[in-house]
Amino acid sequence: MKVKEFFQKIKIDKITEFLKKNARYFGAAAVFVAMVLILARCTDGTTSDKDPMAGAYQQYAESDNQEVNDLITKYYEYYAAGDTDSLKQIATPISDAEVSYIQFYSQYIEKYQNLKVYTKRGLDKDSYLCSVYLQIKFANIDTPVAGLDFFYVQTKDDGSLYINNVYGSFNQSNGEFDMDTDIASLIATFEQQSDVLALQAEVQQECNEAMLADENLNTFVNTTLQDAIKQWAADYKASVAQAAEEAAAAKAAEEEAAAKAAEEAKAAEEAAAAEAAEAANAKTKVTTDKINVRDAASEDGTC
């Protein structure tokens, strides 16, 4: 996305709204946390193509698709490292705002561990609804905490897999990229299935126990990290506003310089035209002085 378009589209205030709405992911509740978890899908390829919504009703199966598993593993490795350039190679699109958030958030992550990928079929046989169980190990915090993430994985023309980040939680909150209504509907249906809800409840219980067992974890998640997220949101909003002002000032200066150059060019053109006209007049000047002609070609001829 171009910078100018980004300034027009970014809705950074929605980040705070997103944090409130998804408290279970950011530890707003006193006894529960499962950090930034993403939406998507996976499939086992057994559902009839005649009913694209059928994948949501499948039972979970722990993925034995090595390509899917490797893709998810790489995502978390890059995310924990704040390596957004590498992330963009496997998850797209990623907006400027999300790049900033990932780089901010990753500084608190030591690693993601104990990943388990559960898959269902996506909208077609080449797409996947993926629920990912994981444990988040925060830097300088002894106890890891469980989380449940969600991805929509699709297949490129060359047959390789990628994460369609349009259906990630960040874009769902900020609406920077348009979502396909069929895929969005499939995800909504998927999230209401009993096996999905059961896994969410299981992860929540595990989070409850971790938060109650480790006061440092509880304080970090519910106070330290929350304050940091709010500060990031404020700082990012300010940086976007400042960049917009600088862009507007640069555009105004460019327009002023262009207008001045046009005036100077016009003045130079007029001066050149006047000089050319004066030179032309000098060449065509007719003398009115009397010319004496002798009546014979000799020194004796009279004038």
mmCIF file of C-alpha atoms in Angstrom:
data_model
loop_
_atom_site.group_PDB
_atom_site.id
_atom_site.type_symbol
_atom_site.label_atom_id
_atom_site.label_comp_id
_atom_site.label_asym_id
_atom_site.label_seq_id
_atom_site.Cartn_x
_atom_site.Cartn_y
_atom_site.Cartn_z
ATOM 1 C CA MET A 1 0.000 0.000 0.000
ATOM 2 C CA LYS A 2 1.275 3.446 -0.877
ATOM 3 C CA VAL A 3 2.044 5.766 2.027
ATOM 4 C CA LYS A 4 -0.568 8.320 1.002
ATOM 5 C CA GLU A 5 -3.274 5.664 0.684
ATOM 6 C CA PHE A 6 -2.254 4.238 4.042
ATOM 7 C CA PHE A 7 -2.660 7.604 5.741
ATOM 8 C CA GLN A 8 -6.170 7.811 4.353
ATOM 9 C CA LYS A 9 -7.225 4.278 5.308
ATOM 10 C CA ILE A 10 -5.586 3.538 8.660
ATOM 11 C CA LYS A 11 -8.017 3.456 11.569
ATOM 12 C CA ILE A 12 -5.614 3.229 14.437
ATOM 13 C CA ASP A 13 -8.293 3.993 17.013
ATOM 14 C CA LYS A 14 -9.798 0.615 16.194
ATOM 15 C CA ILE A 15 -6.736 -1.052 17.666
ATOM 16 C CA THR A 16 -7.876 -0.100 21.157
ATOM 17 C CA GLU A 17 -11.347 -1.337 20.296
ATOM 18 C CA PHE A 18 -9.830 -4.584 19.031
ATOM 19 C CA LEU A 19 -7.875 -5.053 22.246
ATOM 20 C CA LYS A 20 -11.030 -4.651 24.292
ATOM 21 C CA LYS A 21 -13.103 -6.916 22.051
ATOM 22 C CA ASN A 22 -10.476 -9.658 22.043
ATOM 23 C CA ALA A 23 -9.579 -9.564 25.722
ATOM 24 C CA ARG A 24 -8.854 -13.272 25.839
ATOM 25 C CA TYR A 25 -5.995 -12.733 23.396
ATOM 26 C CA PHE A 26 -4.407 -9.794 25.204
ATOM 27 C CA GLY A 27 -4.934 -10.719 28.840
ATOM 28 C CA ALA A 28 -7.457 -8.013 29.699
ATOM 29 C CA ALA A 29 -9.255 -10.525 31.922
ATOM 30 C CA ALA A 30 -7.566 -11.025 35.274
ATOM 31 C CA VAL A 31 -7.179 -14.771 34.872
ATOM 32 C CA PHE A 32 -6.844 -15.381 31.137
ATOM 33 C CA VAL A 33 -4.538 -14.638 28.228
ATOM 34 C CA ALA A 34 -3.706 -15.958 24.802
ATOM 35 C CA MET A 35 -1.770 -13.383 22.804
ATOM 36 C CA VAL A 36 -2.382 -12.085 19.288
ATOM 37 C CA LEU A 37 -3.904 -15.021 17.456
ATOM 38 C CA ILE A 38 -4.732 -14.966 13.776
ATOM 39 C CA LEU A 39 -7.735 -16.135 11.718
ATOM 40 C CA ALA A 40 -7.512 -18.605 8.821
ATOM 41 C CA ARG A 41 -8.395 -22.077 7.602
ATOM 42 C CA CYS A 42 -7.278 -25.564 6.671
ATOM 43 C CA THR A 43 -8.772 -28.537 4.877
ATOM 44 C CA ASP A 44 -8.198 -32.232 4.509
ATOM 45 C CA GLY A 45 -9.540 -32.211 0.954
ATOM 46 C CA THR A 46 -12.377 -34.680 1.598
ATOM 47 C CA THR A 47 -15.369 -32.321 1.491
ATOM 48 C CA SER A 48 -17.518 -32.124 -1.604
ATOM 49 C CA ASP A 49 -16.850 -29.112 -3.843
ATOM 50 C CA LYS A 50 -20.617 -28.775 -4.277
ATOM 51 C CA ASP A 51 -20.900 -27.325 -0.773
ATOM 52 C CA PRO A 52 -18.004 -24.907 -0.091
ATOM 53 C CA MET A 53 -19.325 -24.270 3.431
ATOM 54 C CA ALA A 54 -19.111 -27.945 4.350
ATOM 55 C CA GLY A 55 -15.519 -27.682 5.538
ATOM 56 C CA ALA A 56 -16.598 -25.729 8.618
ATOM 57 C CA TYR A 57 -18.664 -28.709 9.779
ATOM 58 C CA GLN A 58 -15.846 -31.226 9.550
ATOM 59 C CA GLN A 59 -14.311 -32.590 12.717
ATOM 60 C CA TYR A 60 -10.876 -31.307 13.628
ATOM 61 C CA ALA A 61 -7.939 -33.408 12.526
ATOM 62 C CA GLU A 62 -4.419 -32.736 13.705
ATOM 63 C CA SER A 63 -2.560 -31.867 10.524
ATOM 64 C CA ASP A 64 -0.326 -34.427 8.870
ATOM 65 C CA ASN A 65 0.282 -32.062 5.955
ATOM 66 C CA GLN A 66 3.961 -31.260 6.362
ATOM 67 C CA GLU A 67 3.773 -28.240 4.060
ATOM 68 C CA VAL A 68 1.010 -26.690 6.185
ATOM 69 C CA ASN A 69 2.895 -27.467 9.389
ATOM 70 C CA ASP A 70 6.143 -25.999 8.060
ATOM 71 C CA LEU A 71 4.339 -22.850 6.896
ATOM 72 C CA ILE A 72 2.828 -22.256 10.338
ATOM 73 C CA THR A 73 6.127 -22.999 12.077
ATOM 74 C CA LYS A 74 7.967 -20.484 9.884
ATOM 75 C CA TYR A 75 5.303 -17.869 10.561
ATOM 76 C CA TYR A 76 5.889 -18.029 14.300
ATOM 77 C CA GLU A 77 9.661 -18.112 13.945
ATOM 78 C CA TYR A 78 9.584 -14.944 11.838
ATOM 79 C CA TYR A 79 6.977 -13.298 14.086
ATOM 80 C CA ALA A 80 8.975 -13.909 17.268
ATOM 81 C CA ALA A 81 12.058 -12.480 15.557
ATOM 82 C CA GLY A 82 10.172 -9.427 14.267
ATOM 83 C CA ASP A 83 11.311 -10.433 10.769
ATOM 84 C CA THR A 84 8.516 -8.821 8.786
ATOM 85 C CA ASP A 85 10.380 -9.055 5.480
ATOM 86 C CA SER A 86 10.393 -12.847 5.738
ATOM 87 C CA LEU A 87 6.800 -12.862 7.014
ATOM 88 C CA LYS A 88 5.681 -11.043 3.874
ATOM 89 C CA GLN A 89 7.021 -13.919 1.808
ATOM 90 C CA ILE A 90 4.602 -16.398 3.406
ATOM 91 C CA ALA A 91 1.748 -14.203 4.703
ATOM 92 C CA THR A 92 0.206 -11.501 2.556
ATOM 93 C CA PRO A 93 -0.881 -8.749 2.639
ATOM 94 C CA ILE A 94 0.697 -7.181 5.727
ATOM 95 C CA SER A 95 -0.034 -3.474 6.155
ATOM 96 C CA ASP A 96 2.410 -0.848 7.407
ATOM 97 C CA ALA A 97 0.483 -0.650 10.670
ATOM 98 C CA GLU A 98 0.716 -4.386 11.248
ATOM 99 C CA VAL A 99 4.432 -4.354 10.403
ATOM 100 C CA SER A 100 4.899 -1.755 13.128
ATOM 101 C CA TYR A 101 2.845 -3.774 15.604
ATOM 102 C CA ILE A 102 4.726 -7.016 14.926
ATOM 103 C CA GLN A 103 8.075 -5.299 15.391
ATOM 104 C CA PHE A 104 6.843 -3.780 18.636
ATOM 105 C CA TYR A 105 5.211 -6.920 20.006
ATOM 106 C CA SER A 106 8.005 -9.323 19.067
ATOM 107 C CA GLN A 107 10.415 -7.629 21.486
ATOM 108 C CA TYR A 108 8.449 -9.217 24.353
ATOM 109 C CA ILE A 109 8.467 -12.719 22.842
ATOM 110 C CA GLU A 110 11.205 -15.207 23.600
ATOM 111 C CA LYS A 111 9.629 -17.937 21.470
ATOM 112 C CA TYR A 112 6.467 -19.758 20.449
ATOM 113 C CA GLN A 113 6.580 -23.424 21.373
ATOM 114 C CA ASN A 114 4.678 -26.730 21.364
ATOM 115 C CA LEU A 115 2.674 -25.918 18.227
ATOM 116 C CA LYS A 116 -0.193 -28.197 17.208
ATOM 117 C CA VAL A 117 -2.031 -27.487 13.965
ATOM 118 C CA TYR A 118 -5.649 -28.622 13.586
ATOM 119 C CA THR A 119 -7.160 -28.400 10.118
ATOM 120 C CA LYS A 120 -10.444 -28.369 8.273
ATOM 121 C CA ARG A 121 -11.141 -27.794 4.618
ATOM 122 C CA GLY A 122 -11.459 -24.186 3.456
ATOM 123 C CA LEU A 123 -13.699 -22.795 0.743
ATOM 124 C CA ASP A 124 -12.181 -25.210 -1.795
ATOM 125 C CA LYS A 125 -10.010 -28.295 -1.759
ATOM 126 C CA ASP A 126 -6.835 -26.186 -1.987
ATOM 127 C CA SER A 127 -7.508 -24.011 1.062
ATOM 128 C CA TYR A 128 -7.345 -24.741 4.774
ATOM 129 C CA LEU A 129 -8.973 -23.601 7.998
ATOM 130 C CA CYS A 130 -6.216 -23.879 10.591
ATOM 131 C CA SER A 131 -6.532 -23.658 14.341
ATOM 132 C CA VAL A 132 -3.125 -23.562 15.993
ATOM 133 C CA TYR A 133 -2.509 -24.415 19.614
ATOM 134 C CA LEU A 134 0.710 -22.907 20.933
ATOM 135 C CA GLN A 135 2.483 -21.795 24.064
ATOM 136 C CA ILE A 136 3.927 -18.285 24.295
ATOM 137 C CA LYS A 137 7.146 -17.864 26.248
ATOM 138 C CA PHE A 138 7.542 -14.204 27.141
ATOM 139 C CA ALA A 139 10.995 -12.792 27.762
ATOM 140 C CA ASN A 140 11.972 -12.825 31.459
ATOM 141 C CA ILE A 141 8.771 -14.673 32.440
ATOM 142 C CA ASP A 142 9.191 -18.249 33.667
ATOM 143 C CA THR A 143 5.760 -19.664 32.863
ATOM 144 C CA PRO A 144 4.626 -20.028 29.233
ATOM 145 C CA VAL A 145 0.981 -19.358 28.477
ATOM 146 C CA ALA A 146 -1.247 -21.185 25.984
ATOM 147 C CA GLY A 147 -2.869 -19.525 23.014
ATOM 148 C CA LEU A 148 -5.130 -20.493 20.122
ATOM 149 C CA ASP A 149 -4.480 -18.983 16.718
ATOM 150 C CA PHE A 150 -6.406 -19.174 13.463
ATOM 151 C CA PHE A 151 -5.162 -18.894 9.867
ATOM 152 C CA TYR A 152 -6.627 -19.086 6.393
ATOM 153 C CA VAL A 153 -4.162 -20.923 4.180
ATOM 154 C CA GLN A 154 -4.469 -20.970 0.400
ATOM 155 C CA THR A 155 -2.579 -22.350 -2.586
ATOM 156 C CA LYS A 156 -0.698 -20.228 -5.135
ATOM 157 C CA ASP A 157 -0.745 -20.895 -8.873
ATOM 158 C CA ASP A 158 2.618 -22.644 -8.543
ATOM 159 C CA GLY A 159 1.175 -25.050 -5.977
ATOM 160 C CA SER A 160 2.896 -23.595 -2.906
ATOM 161 C CA LEU A 161 0.962 -22.547 0.206
ATOM 162 C CA TYR A 162 0.648 -19.099 1.765
ATOM 163 C CA ILE A 163 -1.283 -17.449 4.594
ATOM 164 C CA ASN A 164 -3.992 -15.112 3.337
ATOM 165 C CA ASN A 165 -3.492 -12.364 5.891
ATOM 166 C CA VAL A 166 -6.647 -10.529 4.807
ATOM 167 C CA TYR A 167 -8.391 -12.805 7.307
ATOM 168 C CA GLY A 168 -5.920 -12.144 10.087
ATOM 169 C CA SER A 169 -7.083 -10.516 13.301
ATOM 170 C CA PHE A 170 -5.286 -7.243 12.582
ATOM 171 C CA ASN A 171 -7.092 -6.649 9.304
ATOM 172 C CA GLN A 172 -10.394 -7.817 10.734
ATOM 173 C CA SER A 173 -10.035 -5.067 13.331
ATOM 174 C CA ASN A 174 -8.805 -2.269 11.061
ATOM 175 C CA GLY A 175 -10.444 -3.129 7.734
ATOM 176 C CA GLU A 176 -7.519 -2.035 5.580
ATOM 177 C CA PHE A 177 -8.135 -4.799 3.024
ATOM 178 C CA ASP A 178 -11.503 -5.975 1.696
ATOM 179 C CA MET A 179 -12.575 -9.501 2.638
ATOM 180 C CA ASP A 180 -14.354 -11.997 0.429
ATOM 181 C CA THR A 181 -17.838 -12.417 1.895
ATOM 182 C CA ASP A 182 -17.912 -16.183 1.262
ATOM 183 C CA ILE A 183 -14.641 -16.739 3.118
ATOM 184 C CA ALA A 184 -15.692 -14.432 5.956
ATOM 185 C CA SER A 185 -18.966 -16.351 6.268
ATOM 186 C CA LEU A 186 -17.126 -19.663 6.318
ATOM 187 C CA ILE A 187 -14.840 -18.444 9.122
ATOM 188 C CA ALA A 188 -17.826 -17.223 11.162
ATOM 189 C CA THR A 189 -19.492 -20.623 10.772
ATOM 190 C CA PHE A 190 -16.253 -22.413 11.636
ATOM 191 C CA GLU A 191 -15.868 -20.468 14.879
ATOM 192 C CA GLN A 192 -19.312 -21.578 16.077
ATOM 193 C CA GLN A 193 -18.651 -25.310 15.746
ATOM 194 C CA SER A 194 -18.643 -27.408 18.909
ATOM 195 C CA ASP A 195 -15.134 -28.789 18.414
ATOM 196 C CA VAL A 196 -13.738 -25.290 17.871
ATOM 197 C CA LEU A 197 -15.541 -23.985 20.957
ATOM 198 C CA ALA A 198 -14.320 -26.966 22.963
ATOM 199 C CA LEU A 199 -10.708 -26.295 21.991
ATOM 200 C CA GLN A 200 -11.121 -22.627 22.889
ATOM 201 C CA ALA A 201 -12.476 -23.595 26.301
ATOM 202 C CA GLU A 202 -9.601 -26.019 26.852
ATOM 203 C CA VAL A 203 -7.033 -23.359 26.020
ATOM 204 C CA GLN A 204 -8.809 -20.838 28.235
ATOM 205 C CA GLN A 205 -8.677 -23.241 31.164
ATOM 206 C CA GLU A 206 -4.961 -23.777 30.609
ATOM 207 C CA CYS A 207 -4.455 -20.004 30.526
ATOM 208 C CA ASN A 208 -6.446 -19.570 33.727
ATOM 209 C CA GLU A 209 -4.242 -22.022 35.543
ATOM 210 C CA ALA A 210 -1.014 -20.441 34.271
ATOM 211 C CA MET A 211 -2.109 -16.932 35.255
ATOM 212 C CA LEU A 212 -3.169 -18.045 38.720
ATOM 213 C CA ALA A 213 0.034 -19.997 39.260
ATOM 214 C CA ASP A 214 2.451 -17.238 38.244
ATOM 215 C CA GLU A 215 1.816 -13.724 39.562
ATOM 216 C CA ASN A 216 4.660 -12.359 37.422
ATOM 217 C CA LEU A 217 2.924 -13.665 34.315
ATOM 218 C CA ASN A 218 -0.384 -12.200 35.425
ATOM 219 C CA THR A 219 1.144 -8.777 36.131
ATOM 220 C CA PHE A 220 3.084 -8.757 32.894
ATOM 221 C CA VAL A 221 0.113 -9.684 30.730
ATOM 222 C CA ASN A 222 -2.538 -7.578 32.422
ATOM 223 C CA THR A 223 -0.495 -4.501 33.312
ATOM 224 C CA THR A 224 2.957 -4.242 31.754
ATOM 225 C CA LEU A 225 2.018 -5.474 28.298
ATOM 226 C CA GLN A 226 -1.314 -3.667 28.214
ATOM 227 C CA ASP A 227 0.373 -0.357 29.040
ATOM 228 C CA ALA A 228 2.975 -0.997 26.361
ATOM 229 C CA ILE A 229 0.301 -1.750 23.757
ATOM 230 C CA LYS A 230 -1.567 1.461 24.577
ATOM 231 C CA GLN A 231 1.676 3.438 24.303
ATOM 232 C CA TRP A 232 2.511 1.821 20.980
ATOM 233 C CA ALA A 233 -0.948 2.692 19.630
ATOM 234 C CA ALA A 234 -0.573 6.331 20.723
ATOM 235 C CA ASP A 235 2.956 6.604 19.330
ATOM 236 C CA TYR A 236 1.998 5.010 16.046
ATOM 237 C CA LYS A 237 -1.021 7.257 15.639
ATOM 238 C CA ALA A 238 1.214 10.274 16.254
ATOM 239 C CA SER A 239 3.811 9.048 13.753
ATOM 240 C CA VAL A 240 1.125 8.578 11.100
ATOM 241 C CA ALA A 241 -0.176 12.111 11.710
ATOM 242 C CA GLN A 242 3.337 13.549 11.573
ATOM 243 C CA ALA A 243 4.114 11.691 8.362
ATOM 244 C CA ALA A 244 0.872 12.970 6.839
ATOM 245 C CA GLU A 245 1.797 16.543 7.770
ATOM 246 C CA GLU A 246 5.273 16.116 6.320
ATOM 247 C CA ALA A 247 3.829 14.658 3.132
ATOM 248 C CA ALA A 248 1.384 17.563 2.818
ATOM 249 C CA ALA A 249 4.186 20.086 3.422
ATOM 250 C CA ALA A 250 6.398 18.368 0.865
ATOM 251 C CA LYS A 251 3.567 18.418 -1.689
ATOM 252 C CA ALA A 252 2.925 22.116 -1.049
ATOM 253 C CA ALA A 253 6.639 22.885 -1.423
ATOM 254 C CA GLU A 254 6.774 20.866 -4.629
ATOM 255 C CA GLU A 255 3.772 22.717 -6.049
ATOM 256 C CA GLU A 256 5.276 26.074 -5.049
ATOM 257 C CA ALA A 257 8.608 25.182 -6.661
ATOM 258 C CA ALA A 258 6.819 24.029 -9.803
ATOM 259 C CA ALA A 259 4.835 27.296 -10.001
ATOM 260 C CA LYS A 260 8.014 29.350 -9.496
ATOM 261 C CA ALA A 261 9.843 27.365 -12.160
ATOM 262 C CA ALA A 262 6.943 27.898 -14.552
ATOM 263 C CA GLU A 263 7.034 31.667 -13.920
ATOM 264 C CA GLU A 264 10.784 31.786 -14.446
ATOM 265 C CA ALA A 265 10.482 29.771 -17.647
ATOM 266 C CA LYS A 266 7.775 32.080 -18.930
ATOM 267 C CA ALA A 267 9.854 35.184 -18.107
ATOM 268 C CA ALA A 268 12.905 33.658 -19.805
ATOM 269 C CA GLU A 269 10.818 32.831 -22.857
ATOM 270 C CA GLU A 270 9.459 36.364 -23.058
ATOM 271 C CA ALA A 271 12.970 37.843 -22.664
ATOM 272 C CA ALA A 272 14.318 35.575 -25.376
ATOM 273 C CA ALA A 273 11.487 36.552 -27.696
ATOM 274 C CA ALA A 274 12.130 40.259 -27.101
ATOM 275 C CA GLU A 275 15.854 39.814 -27.726
ATOM 276 C CA ALA A 276 15.192 37.898 -30.931
ATOM 277 C CA ALA A 277 12.823 40.599 -32.154
ATOM 278 C CA GLU A 278 15.387 43.324 -31.437
ATOM 279 C CA ALA A 279 18.078 41.423 -33.316
ATOM 280 C CA ALA A 280 15.782 40.932 -36.294
ATOM 281 C CA ASN A 281 15.005 44.674 -36.435
ATOM 282 C CA ALA A 282 18.703 45.540 -36.395
ATOM 283 C CA LYS A 283 19.415 43.328 -39.432
ATOM 284 C CA THR A 284 16.612 44.774 -41.568
ATOM 285 C CA LYS A 285 17.348 48.509 -40.909
ATOM 286 C CA VAL A 286 17.288 50.670 -44.244
ATOM 287 C CA THR A 287 19.693 53.657 -44.546
ATOM 288 C CA THR A 288 18.351 57.047 -45.705
ATOM 289 C CA ASP A 289 21.774 58.636 -46.321
ATOM 290 C CA LYS A 290 22.443 60.157 -49.843
ATOM 291 C CA ILE A 291 24.533 57.999 -52.147
ATOM 292 C CA ASN A 292 26.850 59.838 -54.654
ATOM 293 C CA VAL A 293 27.399 58.119 -58.005
ATOM 294 C CA ARG A 294 30.057 59.376 -60.565
ATOM 295 C CA ASP A 295 28.871 59.860 -64.099
ATOM 296 C CA ALA A 296 31.954 58.146 -65.471
ATOM 297 C CA ALA A 297 34.344 55.514 -64.315
ATOM 298 C CA SER A 298 37.274 57.890 -64.007
ATOM 299 C CA GLU A 299 38.741 60.378 -61.667
ATOM 300 C CA ASP A 300 37.462 63.139 -63.999
ATOM 301 C CA GLY A 301 33.863 62.113 -63.742
ATOM 302 C CA THR A 302 31.553 64.500 -61.908
ATOM 303 C CA CYS A 303 29.195 63.677 -59.184
#
